[in-house]
Short mmCIF file of C-alpha atoms and ligand atoms in Angstrom, two decimals:
data_model
loop_
_atom_site.label_atom_id
_atom_site.label_comp_id
_atom_site.label_asym_id
_atom_site.label_seq_id
_atom_site.Cartn_x
_atom_site.Cartn_y
_atom_site.Cartn_z
CA MET O 8 -54.29 -64.88 213.06
CA PHE O 9 -50.66 -64.43 214.09
CA VAL O 10 -49.53 -60.87 214.92
CA THR O 11 -46.04 -59.85 216.02
CA PHE O 12 -44.78 -56.56 217.47
CA GLU O 13 -41.23 -55.39 216.83
CA GLY O 14 -39.10 -52.35 217.62
CA ILE O 15 -36.08 -51.06 219.50
CA GLU O 16 -36.11 -50.91 223.31
CA GLY O 17 -38.49 -48.40 224.88
CA THR O 18 -41.02 -48.02 222.04
CA GLY O 19 -44.00 -48.91 224.27
CA LYS O 20 -44.52 -52.39 222.82
CA THR O 21 -45.99 -53.75 226.06
CA THR O 22 -48.60 -50.96 226.23
CA GLN O 23 -49.60 -51.35 222.59
CA ILE O 24 -49.78 -55.13 222.82
CA LYS O 25 -52.12 -54.82 225.79
CA LYS O 26 -54.32 -52.42 223.83
CA ALA O 27 -54.35 -54.81 220.86
CA MET O 28 -55.27 -57.77 223.11
CA ASP O 29 -58.13 -55.78 224.67
CA TYR O 30 -59.34 -54.63 221.26
CA LEU O 31 -59.31 -58.11 219.74
CA ALA O 32 -61.05 -59.52 222.83
CA SER O 33 -63.74 -56.82 222.47
CA LYS O 34 -64.28 -58.18 218.93
CA GLY O 35 -64.79 -61.67 220.32
CA ARG O 36 -61.34 -63.02 219.43
CA GLU O 37 -59.68 -65.38 221.89
CA CYS O 38 -56.04 -64.27 222.09
CA VAL O 39 -52.84 -65.77 223.43
CA LEU O 40 -50.13 -63.33 224.46
CA THR O 41 -46.58 -64.59 224.19
CA LEU O 42 -43.03 -63.30 223.74
CA GLU O 43 -39.50 -63.97 222.53
CA PRO O 44 -37.21 -64.80 224.08
CA GLY O 45 -39.09 -66.65 226.82
CA GLY O 46 -42.46 -67.78 225.44
CA SER O 47 -41.98 -71.48 226.23
CA ARG O 48 -40.94 -73.25 229.44
CA LEU O 49 -37.43 -73.82 228.07
CA GLY O 50 -37.47 -70.27 226.72
CA GLN O 51 -37.80 -68.81 230.21
CA HIS O 52 -34.39 -70.28 231.07
CA LEU O 53 -32.92 -69.09 227.78
CA ARG O 54 -34.30 -65.57 228.37
CA SER O 55 -32.56 -65.27 231.70
CA ILE O 56 -29.26 -66.30 230.09
CA LEU O 57 -29.68 -64.10 227.02
CA LEU O 58 -30.61 -60.87 228.78
CA HIS O 59 -28.46 -61.10 231.92
CA MET O 60 -25.52 -58.68 232.22
CA GLU O 61 -23.29 -61.66 233.07
CA SER O 62 -23.77 -62.95 229.51
CA ARG O 63 -21.73 -60.14 227.98
CA ASP O 64 -19.08 -62.69 226.88
CA LEU O 65 -21.49 -64.65 224.63
CA THR O 66 -20.21 -64.73 221.05
CA GLY O 67 -22.53 -63.49 218.31
CA GLU O 68 -22.98 -67.06 217.07
CA THR O 69 -23.76 -68.44 220.54
CA GLU O 70 -26.35 -65.73 221.07
CA LEU O 71 -27.85 -66.51 217.64
CA PHE O 72 -28.29 -70.23 218.30
CA LEU O 73 -29.87 -69.58 221.70
CA TYR O 74 -32.45 -67.26 220.09
CA LEU O 75 -33.11 -69.86 217.39
CA ALA O 76 -33.53 -72.62 219.99
CA ASP O 77 -35.93 -70.40 221.91
CA ARG O 78 -37.91 -69.78 218.69
CA ALA O 79 -38.11 -73.41 217.56
CA GLN O 80 -39.45 -74.48 220.96
CA HIS O 81 -41.80 -71.48 221.15
CA VAL O 82 -43.33 -72.13 217.73
CA ALA O 83 -43.75 -75.86 218.34
CA THR O 84 -45.14 -75.73 221.87
CA VAL O 85 -46.96 -72.38 222.12
CA VAL O 86 -47.64 -70.63 218.79
CA CYS O 87 -48.75 -73.55 216.59
CA PRO O 88 -50.98 -75.26 219.20
CA ALA O 89 -52.83 -71.96 219.80
CA LEU O 90 -53.22 -71.20 216.08
CA ASP O 91 -54.44 -74.78 215.51
CA LYS O 92 -57.21 -74.12 218.05
CA GLY O 93 -58.28 -71.05 216.06
CA LYS O 94 -56.88 -68.60 218.61
CA CYS O 95 -55.24 -65.32 217.76
CA VAL O 96 -51.56 -65.25 218.81
CA ILE O 97 -49.77 -62.00 219.63
CA SER O 98 -46.03 -62.23 220.14
CA ASP O 99 -43.85 -59.53 221.63
CA ARG O 100 -40.92 -60.00 219.18
CA PHE O 101 -40.36 -62.91 216.80
CA ALA O 102 -38.04 -63.96 213.97
CA ASP O 103 -37.49 -60.42 212.63
CA SER O 104 -35.69 -59.52 215.87
CA THR O 105 -32.97 -62.05 214.99
CA VAL O 106 -32.41 -60.64 211.51
CA VAL O 107 -32.27 -57.11 212.89
CA TYR O 108 -30.33 -57.54 216.17
CA GLN O 109 -27.96 -60.37 215.21
CA GLY O 110 -27.79 -59.26 211.55
CA TYR O 111 -27.95 -55.48 211.18
CA GLY O 112 -26.86 -55.01 214.83
CA ARG O 113 -24.08 -57.60 215.30
CA GLY O 114 -22.99 -57.94 211.68
CA LEU O 115 -24.11 -61.50 210.84
CA ASP O 116 -25.52 -62.02 207.33
CA PRO O 117 -29.28 -61.14 207.28
CA LYS O 118 -29.92 -63.57 204.39
CA LEU O 119 -28.35 -66.46 206.29
CA LEU O 120 -30.31 -65.48 209.40
CA HIS O 121 -33.53 -65.51 207.38
CA GLN O 122 -32.73 -69.05 206.22
CA LEU O 123 -32.03 -70.19 209.78
CA ASN O 124 -35.30 -68.58 210.85
CA GLU O 125 -37.06 -70.64 208.17
CA VAL O 126 -35.82 -73.76 209.95
CA ALA O 127 -36.86 -72.48 213.39
CA VAL O 128 -40.38 -71.33 212.43
CA ALA O 129 -41.09 -74.30 210.11
CA GLY O 130 -43.55 -72.34 207.96
CA THR O 131 -45.27 -70.39 210.74
CA TRP O 132 -44.74 -66.76 209.69
CA PRO O 133 -46.80 -63.87 211.12
CA ASP O 134 -49.79 -62.59 209.14
CA LEU O 135 -49.08 -59.08 210.38
CA THR O 136 -46.01 -57.44 211.95
CA ILE O 137 -46.35 -54.06 213.61
CA LEU O 138 -43.05 -52.16 213.75
CA LEU O 139 -43.05 -49.43 216.39
CA ASP O 140 -40.54 -46.93 215.05
CA LEU O 141 -38.83 -44.50 217.41
CA ASP O 142 -35.67 -42.41 217.71
CA PRO O 143 -33.26 -44.58 219.78
CA GLU O 144 -32.26 -41.61 221.96
CA ILE O 145 -35.86 -41.47 223.23
CA GLY O 146 -36.38 -45.25 223.34
CA LEU O 147 -33.23 -46.00 225.28
CA ARG O 148 -33.94 -43.29 227.83
CA ARG O 149 -37.38 -44.81 228.42
CA ALA O 150 -36.02 -48.40 228.60
CA LEU O 151 -33.25 -47.53 231.07
CA ALA O 152 -35.73 -45.69 233.32
CA ARG O 153 -38.13 -48.68 233.18
CA ASN O 154 -35.39 -51.21 234.04
CA ALA O 155 -34.24 -49.05 236.96
CA ALA O 156 -37.81 -48.62 238.26
CA GLU O 157 -38.40 -52.41 238.03
CA CYS O 158 -34.90 -53.20 239.44
CA LYS O 159 -34.15 -55.25 236.30
CA SER O 160 -31.00 -53.48 235.13
CA ARG O 161 -28.83 -56.52 235.90
CA GLU O 162 -31.19 -59.39 234.96
CA GLU O 163 -32.52 -57.85 231.73
CA GLY O 164 -30.17 -54.98 230.92
CA ARG O 165 -27.62 -56.48 228.50
CA PHE O 166 -29.06 -54.94 225.34
CA GLU O 167 -29.84 -51.58 226.92
CA ALA O 168 -26.13 -51.41 227.90
CA GLU O 169 -25.06 -51.45 224.22
CA ALA O 170 -23.69 -48.21 222.72
CA MET O 171 -26.03 -45.74 220.97
CA ASP O 172 -24.47 -46.71 217.61
CA PHE O 173 -25.80 -50.24 218.04
CA HIS O 174 -29.33 -48.94 218.72
CA LYS O 175 -29.17 -46.67 215.67
CA ARG O 176 -28.20 -49.66 213.50
CA ILE O 177 -31.14 -51.58 214.94
CA ARG O 178 -33.61 -48.84 214.10
CA GLU O 179 -32.27 -48.50 210.54
CA GLY O 180 -32.16 -52.29 210.18
CA TYR O 181 -35.81 -52.58 211.14
CA LEU O 182 -36.81 -49.97 208.56
CA THR O 183 -34.76 -51.69 205.85
CA TRP O 184 -36.15 -55.13 206.69
CA ALA O 185 -39.73 -53.81 206.90
CA GLY O 186 -39.28 -52.31 203.42
CA LEU O 187 -38.18 -55.72 202.10
CA HIS O 188 -41.24 -57.43 203.65
CA HIS O 189 -43.86 -54.74 203.16
CA ASP O 190 -46.54 -57.42 202.52
CA ARG O 191 -46.79 -58.10 206.27
CA PHE O 192 -44.95 -55.18 207.97
CA ARG O 193 -46.80 -52.03 209.02
CA VAL O 194 -44.62 -49.20 210.36
CA VAL O 195 -46.11 -47.05 213.11
CA ASP O 196 -44.75 -43.79 214.57
CA ALA O 197 -44.19 -44.62 218.25
CA ALA O 198 -43.26 -41.07 219.30
CA GLN O 199 -46.91 -40.12 219.82
CA THR O 200 -49.10 -40.70 222.90
CA PRO O 201 -50.16 -44.33 223.57
CA ASP O 202 -53.71 -43.64 222.32
CA GLU O 203 -52.44 -41.97 219.16
CA VAL O 204 -50.08 -44.86 218.50
CA PHE O 205 -52.89 -47.37 218.92
CA ALA O 206 -55.08 -45.33 216.58
CA GLN O 207 -52.46 -46.08 213.89
CA ILE O 208 -52.43 -49.81 214.73
CA LYS O 209 -56.21 -50.37 214.92
CA PRO O 210 -56.92 -50.11 211.16
CA HIS O 211 -54.30 -52.80 210.50
CA LEU O 212 -56.01 -55.14 212.98
CA ASP O 213 -59.41 -54.28 211.46
CA ALA O 214 -58.15 -55.20 208.02
CA PHE O 215 -57.44 -58.70 209.33
CA LEU O 216 -60.67 -58.98 211.27
CA GLU O 217 -62.61 -58.22 208.10
CA LYS O 218 -60.85 -61.00 206.15
P1 LIG G 2 -37.35 -57.37 225.43
O1 LIG G 2 -38.18 -58.61 225.51
O2 LIG G 2 -37.34 -56.61 226.70
O3 LIG G 2 -37.65 -56.55 224.24
O4 LIG G 2 -35.83 -57.84 225.30
C1 LIG G 2 -35.44 -58.77 224.40
C2 LIG G 2 -34.05 -58.40 223.89
O5 LIG G 2 -33.53 -59.46 223.12
C3 LIG G 2 -34.09 -57.16 223.01
O6 LIG G 2 -33.00 -56.33 223.32
C4 LIG G 2 -33.89 -57.72 221.63
C5 LIG G 2 -33.13 -58.98 221.85
N1 LIG G 2 -33.40 -60.02 220.84
C6 LIG G 2 -32.40 -60.36 219.94
O7 LIG G 2 -31.31 -59.81 219.97
N2 LIG G 2 -32.68 -61.34 219.03
C7 LIG G 2 -33.87 -62.00 218.98
O8 LIG G 2 -34.07 -62.88 218.13
C8 LIG G 2 -34.90 -61.62 219.93
C9 LIG G 2 -36.22 -62.33 219.92
C10 LIG G 2 -34.61 -60.63 220.84
#
């Protein structure tokens, strides 16, 4: 079972992923937690380049190919080996982030990005994608406060530094893309308390556990 979590910055993905891991473990499922960018050994280097404030001069295309390289290595060395062993894999972001951020956000063609993703994932698509939906004004406030508290504003702050317009396009892009892939996307209202948000996610996990 391969589950991915998506959403704009500050939606509480980390908290909900932890709850999902604990819940699946309580049901006897062995889970691997991973992320993009940065899930593989190579990916950790790519993450520090991609998110660092010094990388503000990356072109849209350069950024795209770095995310795709991160994904190809992540799928081949982390996701597939775990799925092959019958483990449940939960990824904090995956291919949909590229379509939404580089496509709807930066203006590259979402259809082309989907095709490039097909190459990078080589057939390994998530069974379930949870989209945490939130007003970007709230999300960004939360994300900036978190980066400041963790002293990560420089190392990981490049996307948070984008204008509010960009974040609004990302939110709308996610909702559009989720509507086009409603077979695997489940949209959750992330404005509620963490327990209330997880109460929306749990039935979707249960549906898979019952299969
Ligand atoms: P996060 O791990 O803290 O969510 O940060 C990852 C950032 O990278 C986030 O702003 C979204 C962005 N991103 C893309 O632009 N394209 C991608 O394909 C992925 C995986 C992430």
